[in-house]
CSV table of C-alpha atoms in Angstrom, one decimal:
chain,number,residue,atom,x,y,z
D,23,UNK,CA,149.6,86.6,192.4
D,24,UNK,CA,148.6,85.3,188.6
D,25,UNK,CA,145.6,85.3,189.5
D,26,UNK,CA,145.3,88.7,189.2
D,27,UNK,CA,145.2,90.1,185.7
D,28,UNK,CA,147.1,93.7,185.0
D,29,UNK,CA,144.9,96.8,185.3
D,30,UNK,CA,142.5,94.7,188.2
D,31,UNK,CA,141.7,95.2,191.4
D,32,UNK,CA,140.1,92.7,193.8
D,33,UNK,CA,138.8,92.5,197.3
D,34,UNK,CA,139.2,89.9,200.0
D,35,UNK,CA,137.6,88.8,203.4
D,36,UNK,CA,140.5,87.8,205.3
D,37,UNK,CA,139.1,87.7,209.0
D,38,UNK,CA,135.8,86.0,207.2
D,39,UNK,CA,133.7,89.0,208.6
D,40,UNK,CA,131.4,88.5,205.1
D,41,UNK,CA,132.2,91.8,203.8
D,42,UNK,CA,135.6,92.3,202.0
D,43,UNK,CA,138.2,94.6,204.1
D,44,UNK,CA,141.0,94.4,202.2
D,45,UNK,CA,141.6,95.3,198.0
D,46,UNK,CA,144.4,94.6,195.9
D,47,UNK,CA,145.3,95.9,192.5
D,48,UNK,CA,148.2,95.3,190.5
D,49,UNK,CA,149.6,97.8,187.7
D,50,UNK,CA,152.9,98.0,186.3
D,51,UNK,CA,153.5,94.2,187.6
D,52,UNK,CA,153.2,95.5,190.8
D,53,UNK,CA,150.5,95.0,193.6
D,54,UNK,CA,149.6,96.9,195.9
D,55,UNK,CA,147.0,96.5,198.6
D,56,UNK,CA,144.6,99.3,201.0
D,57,UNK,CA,141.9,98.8,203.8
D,58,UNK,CA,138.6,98.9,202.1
D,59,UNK,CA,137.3,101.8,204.1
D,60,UNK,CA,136.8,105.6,202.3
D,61,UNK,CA,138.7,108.2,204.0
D,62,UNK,CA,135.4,110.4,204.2
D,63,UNK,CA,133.5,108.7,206.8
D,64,UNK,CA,136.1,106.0,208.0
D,65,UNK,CA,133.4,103.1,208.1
D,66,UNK,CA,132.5,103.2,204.6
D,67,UNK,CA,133.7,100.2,201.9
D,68,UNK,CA,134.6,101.8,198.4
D,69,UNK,CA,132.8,99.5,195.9
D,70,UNK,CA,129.5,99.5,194.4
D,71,UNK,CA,130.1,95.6,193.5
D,72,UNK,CA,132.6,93.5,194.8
D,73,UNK,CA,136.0,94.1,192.8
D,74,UNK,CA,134.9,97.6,191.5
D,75,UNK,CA,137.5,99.6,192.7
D,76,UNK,CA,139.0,101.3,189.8
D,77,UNK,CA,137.3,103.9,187.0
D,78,UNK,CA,137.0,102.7,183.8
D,79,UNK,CA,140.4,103.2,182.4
D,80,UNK,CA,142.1,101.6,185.5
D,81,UNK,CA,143.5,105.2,186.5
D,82,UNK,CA,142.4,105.6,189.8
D,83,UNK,CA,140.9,103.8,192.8
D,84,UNK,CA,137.5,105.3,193.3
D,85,UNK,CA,134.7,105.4,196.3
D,86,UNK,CA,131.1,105.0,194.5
D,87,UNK,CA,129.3,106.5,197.9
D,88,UNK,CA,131.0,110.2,196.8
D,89,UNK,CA,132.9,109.8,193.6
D,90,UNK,CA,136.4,110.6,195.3
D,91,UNK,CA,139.6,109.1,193.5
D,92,UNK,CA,142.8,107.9,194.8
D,93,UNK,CA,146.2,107.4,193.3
D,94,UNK,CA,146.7,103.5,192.7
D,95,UNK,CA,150.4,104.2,193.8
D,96,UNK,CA,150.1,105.9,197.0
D,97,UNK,CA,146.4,105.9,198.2
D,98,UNK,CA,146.1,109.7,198.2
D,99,UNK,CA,143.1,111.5,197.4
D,100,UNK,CA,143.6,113.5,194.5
D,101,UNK,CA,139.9,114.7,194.5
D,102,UNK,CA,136.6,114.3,196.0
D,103,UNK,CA,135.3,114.5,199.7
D,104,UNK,CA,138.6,113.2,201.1
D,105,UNK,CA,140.9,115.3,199.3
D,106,UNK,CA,144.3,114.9,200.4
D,107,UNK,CA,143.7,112.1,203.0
D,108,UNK,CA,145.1,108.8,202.1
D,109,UNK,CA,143.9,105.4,202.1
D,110,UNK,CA,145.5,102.8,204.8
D,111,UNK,CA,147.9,100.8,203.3
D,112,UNK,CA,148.9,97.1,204.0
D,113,UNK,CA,152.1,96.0,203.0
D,114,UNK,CA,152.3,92.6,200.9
D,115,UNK,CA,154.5,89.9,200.8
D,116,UNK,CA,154.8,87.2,198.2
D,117,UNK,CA,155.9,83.9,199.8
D,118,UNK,CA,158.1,81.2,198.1
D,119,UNK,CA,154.7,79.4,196.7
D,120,UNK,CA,153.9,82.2,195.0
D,121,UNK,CA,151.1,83.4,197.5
D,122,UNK,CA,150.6,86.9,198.1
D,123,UNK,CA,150.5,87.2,201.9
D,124,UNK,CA,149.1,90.6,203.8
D,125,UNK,CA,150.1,92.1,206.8
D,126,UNK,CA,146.8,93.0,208.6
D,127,UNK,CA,148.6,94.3,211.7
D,128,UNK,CA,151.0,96.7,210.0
D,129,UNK,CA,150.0,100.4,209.2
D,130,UNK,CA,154.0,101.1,207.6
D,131,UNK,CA,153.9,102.0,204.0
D,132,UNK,CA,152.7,100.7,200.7
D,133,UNK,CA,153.8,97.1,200.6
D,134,UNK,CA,155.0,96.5,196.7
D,135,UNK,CA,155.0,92.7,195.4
D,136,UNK,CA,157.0,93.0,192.5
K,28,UNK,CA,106.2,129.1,190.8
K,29,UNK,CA,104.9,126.0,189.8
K,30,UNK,CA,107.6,123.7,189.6
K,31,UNK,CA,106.5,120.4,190.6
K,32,UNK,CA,109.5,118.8,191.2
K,33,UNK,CA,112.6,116.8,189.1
K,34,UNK,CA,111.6,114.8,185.7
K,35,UNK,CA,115.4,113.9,185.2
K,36,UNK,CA,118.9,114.0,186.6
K,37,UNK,CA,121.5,113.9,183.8
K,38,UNK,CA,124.8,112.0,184.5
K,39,UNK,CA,128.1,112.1,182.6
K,40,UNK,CA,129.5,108.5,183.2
K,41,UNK,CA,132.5,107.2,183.2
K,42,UNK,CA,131.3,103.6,182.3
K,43,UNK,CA,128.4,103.3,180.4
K,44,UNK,CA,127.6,99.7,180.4
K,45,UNK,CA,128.0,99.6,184.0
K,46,UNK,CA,125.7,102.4,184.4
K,47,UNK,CA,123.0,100.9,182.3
K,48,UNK,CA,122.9,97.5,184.7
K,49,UNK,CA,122.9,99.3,187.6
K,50,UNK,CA,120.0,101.6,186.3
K,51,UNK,CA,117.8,98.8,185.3
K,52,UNK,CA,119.0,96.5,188.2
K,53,UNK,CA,117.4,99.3,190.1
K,54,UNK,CA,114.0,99.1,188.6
K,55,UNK,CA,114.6,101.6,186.1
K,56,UNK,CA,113.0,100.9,182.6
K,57,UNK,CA,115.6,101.4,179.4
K,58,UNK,CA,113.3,103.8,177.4
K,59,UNK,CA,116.5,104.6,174.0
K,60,UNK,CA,119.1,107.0,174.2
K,61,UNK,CA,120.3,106.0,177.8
K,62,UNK,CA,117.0,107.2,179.1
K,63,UNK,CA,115.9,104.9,182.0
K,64,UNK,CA,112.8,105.8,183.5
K,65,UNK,CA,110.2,105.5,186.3
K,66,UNK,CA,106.6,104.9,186.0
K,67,UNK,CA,105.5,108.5,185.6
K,68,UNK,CA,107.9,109.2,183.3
K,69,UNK,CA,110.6,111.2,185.2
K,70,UNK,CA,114.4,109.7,185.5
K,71,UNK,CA,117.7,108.9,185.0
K,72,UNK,CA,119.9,110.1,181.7
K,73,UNK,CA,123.6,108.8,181.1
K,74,UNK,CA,125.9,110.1,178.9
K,75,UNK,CA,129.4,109.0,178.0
K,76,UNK,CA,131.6,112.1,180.5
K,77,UNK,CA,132.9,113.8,177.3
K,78,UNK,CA,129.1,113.7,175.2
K,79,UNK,CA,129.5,117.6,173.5
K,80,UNK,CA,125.9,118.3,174.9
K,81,UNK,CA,126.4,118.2,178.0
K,82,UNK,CA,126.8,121.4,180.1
K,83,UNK,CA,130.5,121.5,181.2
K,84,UNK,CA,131.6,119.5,184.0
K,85,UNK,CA,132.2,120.7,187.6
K,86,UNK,CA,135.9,121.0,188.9
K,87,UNK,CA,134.5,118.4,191.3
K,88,UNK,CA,134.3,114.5,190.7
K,89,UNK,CA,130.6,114.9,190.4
K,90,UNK,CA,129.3,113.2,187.5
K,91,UNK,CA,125.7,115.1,187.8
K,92,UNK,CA,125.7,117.2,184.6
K,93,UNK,CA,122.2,118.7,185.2
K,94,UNK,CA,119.3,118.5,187.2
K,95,UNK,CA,115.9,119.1,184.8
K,96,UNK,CA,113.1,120.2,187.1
K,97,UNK,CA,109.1,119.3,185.3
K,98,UNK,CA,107.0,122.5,185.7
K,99,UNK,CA,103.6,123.0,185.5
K,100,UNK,CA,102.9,124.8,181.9
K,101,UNK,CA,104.4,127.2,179.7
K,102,UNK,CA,103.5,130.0,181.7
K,103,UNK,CA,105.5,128.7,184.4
K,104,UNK,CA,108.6,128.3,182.0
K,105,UNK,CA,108.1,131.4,180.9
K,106,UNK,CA,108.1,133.0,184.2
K,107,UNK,CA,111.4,131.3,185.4
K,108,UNK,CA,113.0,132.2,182.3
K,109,UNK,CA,112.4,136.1,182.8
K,110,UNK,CA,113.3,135.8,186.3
K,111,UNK,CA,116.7,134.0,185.5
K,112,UNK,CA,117.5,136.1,182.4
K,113,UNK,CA,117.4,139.0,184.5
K,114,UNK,CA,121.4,138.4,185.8
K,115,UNK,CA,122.6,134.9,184.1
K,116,UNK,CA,122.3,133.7,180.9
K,117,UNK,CA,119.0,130.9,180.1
K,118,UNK,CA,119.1,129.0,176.7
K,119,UNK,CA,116.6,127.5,174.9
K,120,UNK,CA,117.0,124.1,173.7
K,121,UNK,CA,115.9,122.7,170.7
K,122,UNK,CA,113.4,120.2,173.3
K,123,UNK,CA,111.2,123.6,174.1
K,124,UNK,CA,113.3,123.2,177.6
K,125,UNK,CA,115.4,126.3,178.9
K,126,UNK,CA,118.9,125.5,180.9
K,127,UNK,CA,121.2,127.7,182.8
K,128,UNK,CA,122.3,127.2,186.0
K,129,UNK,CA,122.2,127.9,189.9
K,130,UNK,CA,123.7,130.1,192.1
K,131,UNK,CA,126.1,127.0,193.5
K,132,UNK,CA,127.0,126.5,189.6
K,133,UNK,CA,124.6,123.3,188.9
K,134,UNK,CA,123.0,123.4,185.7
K,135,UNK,CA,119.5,123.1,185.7
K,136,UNK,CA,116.8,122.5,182.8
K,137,UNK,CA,113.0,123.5,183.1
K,138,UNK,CA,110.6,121.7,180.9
K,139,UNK,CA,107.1,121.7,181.0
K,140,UNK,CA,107.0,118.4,182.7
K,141,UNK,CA,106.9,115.1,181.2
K,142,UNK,CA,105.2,113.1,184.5
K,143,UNK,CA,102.6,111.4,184.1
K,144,UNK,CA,99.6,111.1,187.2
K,145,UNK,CA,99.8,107.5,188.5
K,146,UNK,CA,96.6,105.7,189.4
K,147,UNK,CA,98.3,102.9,191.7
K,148,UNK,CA,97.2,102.0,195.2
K,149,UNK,CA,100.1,102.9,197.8
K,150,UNK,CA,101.0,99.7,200.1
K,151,UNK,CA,98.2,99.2,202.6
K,152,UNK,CA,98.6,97.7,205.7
K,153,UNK,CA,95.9,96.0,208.1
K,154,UNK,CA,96.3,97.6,211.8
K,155,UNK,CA,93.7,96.7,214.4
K,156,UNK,CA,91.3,100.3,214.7
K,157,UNK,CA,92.0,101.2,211.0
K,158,UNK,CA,89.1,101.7,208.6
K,159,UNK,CA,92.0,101.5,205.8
K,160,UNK,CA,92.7,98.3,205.9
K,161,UNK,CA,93.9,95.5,203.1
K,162,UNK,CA,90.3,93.5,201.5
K,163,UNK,CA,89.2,90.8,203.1
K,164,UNK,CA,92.2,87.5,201.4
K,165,UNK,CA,94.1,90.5,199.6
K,166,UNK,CA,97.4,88.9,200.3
K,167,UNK,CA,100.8,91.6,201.6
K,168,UNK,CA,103.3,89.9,200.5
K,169,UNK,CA,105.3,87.9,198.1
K,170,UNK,CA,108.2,85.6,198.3
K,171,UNK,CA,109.7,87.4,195.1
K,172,UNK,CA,109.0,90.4,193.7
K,173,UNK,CA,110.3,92.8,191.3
K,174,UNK,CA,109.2,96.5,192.7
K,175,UNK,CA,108.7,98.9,190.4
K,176,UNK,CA,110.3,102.9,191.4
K,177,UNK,CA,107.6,105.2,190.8
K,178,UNK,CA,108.6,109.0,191.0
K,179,UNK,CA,111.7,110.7,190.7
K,180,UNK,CA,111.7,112.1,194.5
K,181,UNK,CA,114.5,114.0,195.2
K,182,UNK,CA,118.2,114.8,194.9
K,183,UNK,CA,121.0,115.9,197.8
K,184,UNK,CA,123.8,118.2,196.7
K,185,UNK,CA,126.8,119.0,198.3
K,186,UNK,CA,126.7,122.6,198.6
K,187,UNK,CA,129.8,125.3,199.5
K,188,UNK,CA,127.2,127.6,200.9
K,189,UNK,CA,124.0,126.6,202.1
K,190,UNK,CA,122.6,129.8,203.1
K,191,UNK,CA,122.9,130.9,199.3
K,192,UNK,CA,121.9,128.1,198.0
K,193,UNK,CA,118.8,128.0,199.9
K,194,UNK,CA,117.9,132.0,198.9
K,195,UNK,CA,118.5,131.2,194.9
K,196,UNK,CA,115.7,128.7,195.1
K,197,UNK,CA,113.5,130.3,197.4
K,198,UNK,CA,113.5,133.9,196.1
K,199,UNK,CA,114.4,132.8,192.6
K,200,UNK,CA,112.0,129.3,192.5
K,201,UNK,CA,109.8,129.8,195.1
K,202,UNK,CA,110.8,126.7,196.9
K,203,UNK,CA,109.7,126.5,200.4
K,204,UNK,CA,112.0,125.2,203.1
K,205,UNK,CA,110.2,122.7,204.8
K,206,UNK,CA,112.8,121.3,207.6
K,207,UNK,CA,116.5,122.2,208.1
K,208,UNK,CA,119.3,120.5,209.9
K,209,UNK,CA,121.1,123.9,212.0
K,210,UNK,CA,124.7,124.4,210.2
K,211,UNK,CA,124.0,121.7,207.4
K,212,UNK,CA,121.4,123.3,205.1
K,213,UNK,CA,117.5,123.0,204.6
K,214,UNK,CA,115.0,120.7,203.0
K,215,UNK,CA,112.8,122.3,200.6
K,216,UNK,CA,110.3,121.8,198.5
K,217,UNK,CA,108.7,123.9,195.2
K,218,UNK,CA,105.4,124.9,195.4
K,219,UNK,CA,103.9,122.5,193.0
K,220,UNK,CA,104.3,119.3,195.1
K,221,UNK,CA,103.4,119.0,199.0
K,222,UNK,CA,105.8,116.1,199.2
K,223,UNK,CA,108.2,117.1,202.1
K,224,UNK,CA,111.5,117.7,200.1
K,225,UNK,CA,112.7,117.1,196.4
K,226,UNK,CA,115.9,118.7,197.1
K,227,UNK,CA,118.4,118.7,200.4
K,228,UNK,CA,121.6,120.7,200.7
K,229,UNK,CA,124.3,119.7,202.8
K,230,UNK,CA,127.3,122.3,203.6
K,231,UNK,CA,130.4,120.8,202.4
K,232,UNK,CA,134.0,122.4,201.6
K,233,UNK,CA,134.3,123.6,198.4
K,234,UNK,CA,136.0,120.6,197.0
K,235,UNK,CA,132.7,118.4,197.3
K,236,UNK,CA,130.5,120.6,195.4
K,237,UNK,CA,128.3,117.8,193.9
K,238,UNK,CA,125.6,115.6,194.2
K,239,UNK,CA,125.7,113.3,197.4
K,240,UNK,CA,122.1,110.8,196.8
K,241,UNK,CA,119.2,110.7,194.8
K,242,UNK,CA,116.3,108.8,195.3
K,243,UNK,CA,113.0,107.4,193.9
K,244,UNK,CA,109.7,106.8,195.8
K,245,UNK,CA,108.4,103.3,196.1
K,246,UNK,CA,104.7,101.9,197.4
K,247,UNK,CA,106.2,101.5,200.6
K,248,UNK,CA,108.1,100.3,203.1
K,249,UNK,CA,107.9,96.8,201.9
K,250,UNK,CA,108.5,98.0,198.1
K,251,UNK,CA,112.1,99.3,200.1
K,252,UNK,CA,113.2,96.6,201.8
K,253,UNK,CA,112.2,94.2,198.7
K,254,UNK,CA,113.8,96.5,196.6
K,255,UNK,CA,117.0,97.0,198.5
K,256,UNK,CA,117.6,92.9,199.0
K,257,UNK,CA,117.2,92.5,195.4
K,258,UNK,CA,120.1,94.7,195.2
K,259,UNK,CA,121.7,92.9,197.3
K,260,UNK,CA,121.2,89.7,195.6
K,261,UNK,CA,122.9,90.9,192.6
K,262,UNK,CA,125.8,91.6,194.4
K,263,UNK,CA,125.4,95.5,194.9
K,264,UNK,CA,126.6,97.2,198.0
K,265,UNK,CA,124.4,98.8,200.4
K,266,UNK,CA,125.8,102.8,201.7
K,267,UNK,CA,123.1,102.9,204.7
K,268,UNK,CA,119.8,101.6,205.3
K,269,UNK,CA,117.3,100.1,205.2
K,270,UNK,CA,115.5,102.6,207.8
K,271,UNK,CA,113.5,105.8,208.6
K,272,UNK,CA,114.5,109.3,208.3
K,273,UNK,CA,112.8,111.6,210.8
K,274,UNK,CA,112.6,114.9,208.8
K,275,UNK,CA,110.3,113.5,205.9
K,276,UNK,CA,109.5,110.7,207.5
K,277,UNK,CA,110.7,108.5,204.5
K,278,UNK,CA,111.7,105.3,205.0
K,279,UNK,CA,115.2,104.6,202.7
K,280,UNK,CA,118.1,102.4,201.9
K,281,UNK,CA,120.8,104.1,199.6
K,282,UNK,CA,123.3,101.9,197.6
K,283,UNK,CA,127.0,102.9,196.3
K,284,UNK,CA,126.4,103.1,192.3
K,285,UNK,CA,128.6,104.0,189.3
K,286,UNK,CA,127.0,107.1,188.6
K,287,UNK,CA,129.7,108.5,191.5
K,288,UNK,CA,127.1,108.9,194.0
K,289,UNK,CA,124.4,106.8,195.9
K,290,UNK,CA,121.1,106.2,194.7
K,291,UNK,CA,118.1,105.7,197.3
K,292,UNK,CA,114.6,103.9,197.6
K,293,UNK,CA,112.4,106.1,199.8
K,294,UNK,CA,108.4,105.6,200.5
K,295,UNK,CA,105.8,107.4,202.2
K,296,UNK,CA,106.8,110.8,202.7
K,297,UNK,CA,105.4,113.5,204.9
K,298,UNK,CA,103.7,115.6,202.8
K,299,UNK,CA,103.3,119.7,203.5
K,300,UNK,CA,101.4,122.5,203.0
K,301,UNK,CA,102.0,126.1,203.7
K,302,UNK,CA,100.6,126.0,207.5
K,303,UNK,CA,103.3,123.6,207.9
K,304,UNK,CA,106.1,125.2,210.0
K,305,UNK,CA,109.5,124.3,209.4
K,306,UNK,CA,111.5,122.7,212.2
K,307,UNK,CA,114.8,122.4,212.8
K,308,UNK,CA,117.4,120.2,214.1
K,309,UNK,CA,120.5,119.4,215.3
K,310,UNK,CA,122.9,117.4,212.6
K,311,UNK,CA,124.2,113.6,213.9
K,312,UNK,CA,123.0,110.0,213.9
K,313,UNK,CA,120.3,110.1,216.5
K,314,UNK,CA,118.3,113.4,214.2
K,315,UNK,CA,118.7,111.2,210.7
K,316,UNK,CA,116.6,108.6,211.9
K,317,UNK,CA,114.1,106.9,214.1
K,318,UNK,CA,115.6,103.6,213.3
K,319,UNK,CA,118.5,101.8,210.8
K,320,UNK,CA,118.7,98.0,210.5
K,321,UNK,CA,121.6,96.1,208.4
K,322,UNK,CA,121.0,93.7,206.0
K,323,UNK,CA,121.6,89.9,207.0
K,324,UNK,CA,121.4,86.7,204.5
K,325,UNK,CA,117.6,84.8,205.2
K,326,UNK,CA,117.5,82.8,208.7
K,327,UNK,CA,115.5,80.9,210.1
K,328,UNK,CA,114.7,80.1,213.7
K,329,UNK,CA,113.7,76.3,213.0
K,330,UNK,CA,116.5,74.0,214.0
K,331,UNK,CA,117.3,71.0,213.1
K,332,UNK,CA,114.5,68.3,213.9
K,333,UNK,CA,113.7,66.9,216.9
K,334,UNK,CA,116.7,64.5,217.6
K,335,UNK,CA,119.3,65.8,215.0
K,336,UNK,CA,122.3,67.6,216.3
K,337,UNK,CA,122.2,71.0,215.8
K,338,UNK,CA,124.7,72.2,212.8
């Protein structure tokens, strides 16, 4: 979880399938996590590089195919193609190592690693 | 109207630097003052989202600020701006250029156009029957190579209203509609080019108003797929392609970008006159293309020699 700097984002592979599918980012000392697939189409990642899933200011999560932007907090689409539709969460939880762990089977609500 | 087709697209970014690696990862070359170019001339412009000279910014995401179409002379400009002063207003910049904007809201610039005629042999290929054919130990290809974009070729919008869209620049521009996609919107084409489109329109709700793709031409097909794995290589990430559309013929492979939309290589084109008769087609995967591969890391079907155990 320190691996992870305030303001960041980063995606992982976690089923190895050579493409990340899942992105965290932490703000306010918290993380939170989504499926890396844009609303709009449903089969689309977000990033135009690995890790680039935030606007400049660290504001928003953004998709690069169409520009739409999502609330860090809750995944919503606050404007763009897939405006009002919501990101798929994955809830979090941070072991007694320290290691952030994901739920990949769980569609319940934002998981919050504080 | 002789408009021949677009010399720049002008983007309000978010984050500059970003923008300018991508740009010249591309093939794009860095010509000052964020202008990144092609090898005719035409391009991309960048500008920090908030620069005062840019025309105002759509209620949309879109970062396209403007779309600045090349036109043939001054009698051309001179022509659009009397036919667009007539109901909307048309300034002239201090660049000779006029701007004012569309009937979907984009801004647009005319300028007598900066493009310069290439001399530049298109990719040949050697095909049992052809007369056309590579000379005699020209070599195709290379293990690297650096392909350079050639020609602004077109730009997709995301449109509220197709049909108006397509009458503003038809009865307004003279564009010619060249294909169209039934319920989606039409390819067209100005009359100063016979390449099959330089703009697209999609129908989209209101909310997406903005520019979906926009692409530059390359040799060919091999200039594409060279192109694209470069991309690749440096870690970009690839929207759809490589493969060939059907309407336009043009081969393409779009990448996600920071400019808040995707940027394409195409090559060879269909090119039109007016005999050409416009067709039209259903919307959906199996009318986009003849074909779409996926990009894979370098294989090879050697083995491991003779003996070894396989890995």
């Amino acid at each position: 979880m320190e691996e992870l700097a305030e303001g960041e984002a980063r995606g992982f592979d976690p089923l190895d399938e050579g493409q990340d599918s899942v992105f965290v980012v932490r703000r306010g000392g918290d993380l939170v996590a989504y499926r890396d697939i844009c609303p709009h189409y449903g089969s689309t990642a977000l990033p135009w590089r690995k890790d680039a899933y935030l606007d400049a200011g660290g504001k928003d999560i953004i998709c690069s195919a169409h520009g739409a932007r999502f609330a860090i907090d809750t995944g919503l689409c606050t404007a763009g193609p897939c405006l009002g539709e919501s990101l798929i969460p994955v809830p979090l939880q941070l072991s007694d190592e320290g290691e952030v762990l994901a739920d990949l089977n769980s569609n319940n609500s934002v998981g919050v690693v504080k | 109207m002789n408009i021949i087709g677009p010399d720049f697209l002008v983007f309000g970014v978010d984050d500059m630097e970003s923008c300018r690696q991508y740009l010249t990862d591309y093939g794009l070359k860095a010509a000052g003052d964020d202008r990144f170019l092609a090898l005719d001339g035409t391009g991309v412009i960048i500008k920090p989202k908030d620069d005062p000279s840019l025309p105002a910014a759509l209620e949309t995401p879109t970062m396209l600020r403007k779309t600045v179409y090349g036109v043939a002379d001054q009698a051309t400009l001179e022509a659009i701006a009397t036919e667009l002063s007539s109901d909307r207003e048309v300034k002239r910049l201090a660049d000779g250029s006029i701007e004012s904007v569309d009937d979907m809201g984009f801004a647009l610039g005319f300028q007598v156009t900066v493009r310069t005629t290439l001399s530049l042999p298109a990719e040949i290929v050697n095909a049992p029957g052809s007369s056309h054919q590579r000379a005699v130990n020209d070599i195709g290809v290379q293990k690297v190579a650096a392909p350079e974009p050639r020609s602004l070729s077109h730009i997709v919008y995301f449109v509220p209203d197709f049909a108006r869209a397509e009458a503003f620049y038809a009865e307004r521009l003279g564009f010619i509609t060249t294909d169209r996609f039934t319920g989606v919107g039409p390819f067209m084409r100005p009359a100063g080019t016979t390449d099959h489109h330089t703009v697209f329109f999609i129908q989209t709700p209101p909310h997406m108003l903005g520019c979906e793709h926009f692409t530059f031409h390359m040799a060919g097909p091999t200039e594409v797929m060279h192109a694209g794995r470069n991309m690749v290589e440096k870690g970009y990430q690839s929207f759809w392609g490589p493969g060939r559309h059907l309407f336009g013929s043009n081969w393409f492979w779009y990448f996600k970008s920071p400019l808040g939309c995707n940027m394409e290589y195409d090559a060879d084109m269909d090119l039109h006159d007016d005999q050409w008769t416009a067709r039209e087609g259903a919307p959906g995967a199996d009318n986009s293309q003849a074909f779409l591969f996926k990009y894979t890391e370098k294989w090879s079907p050697m083995g491991p020699p003779p003996g070894a155990k396989p890995q």
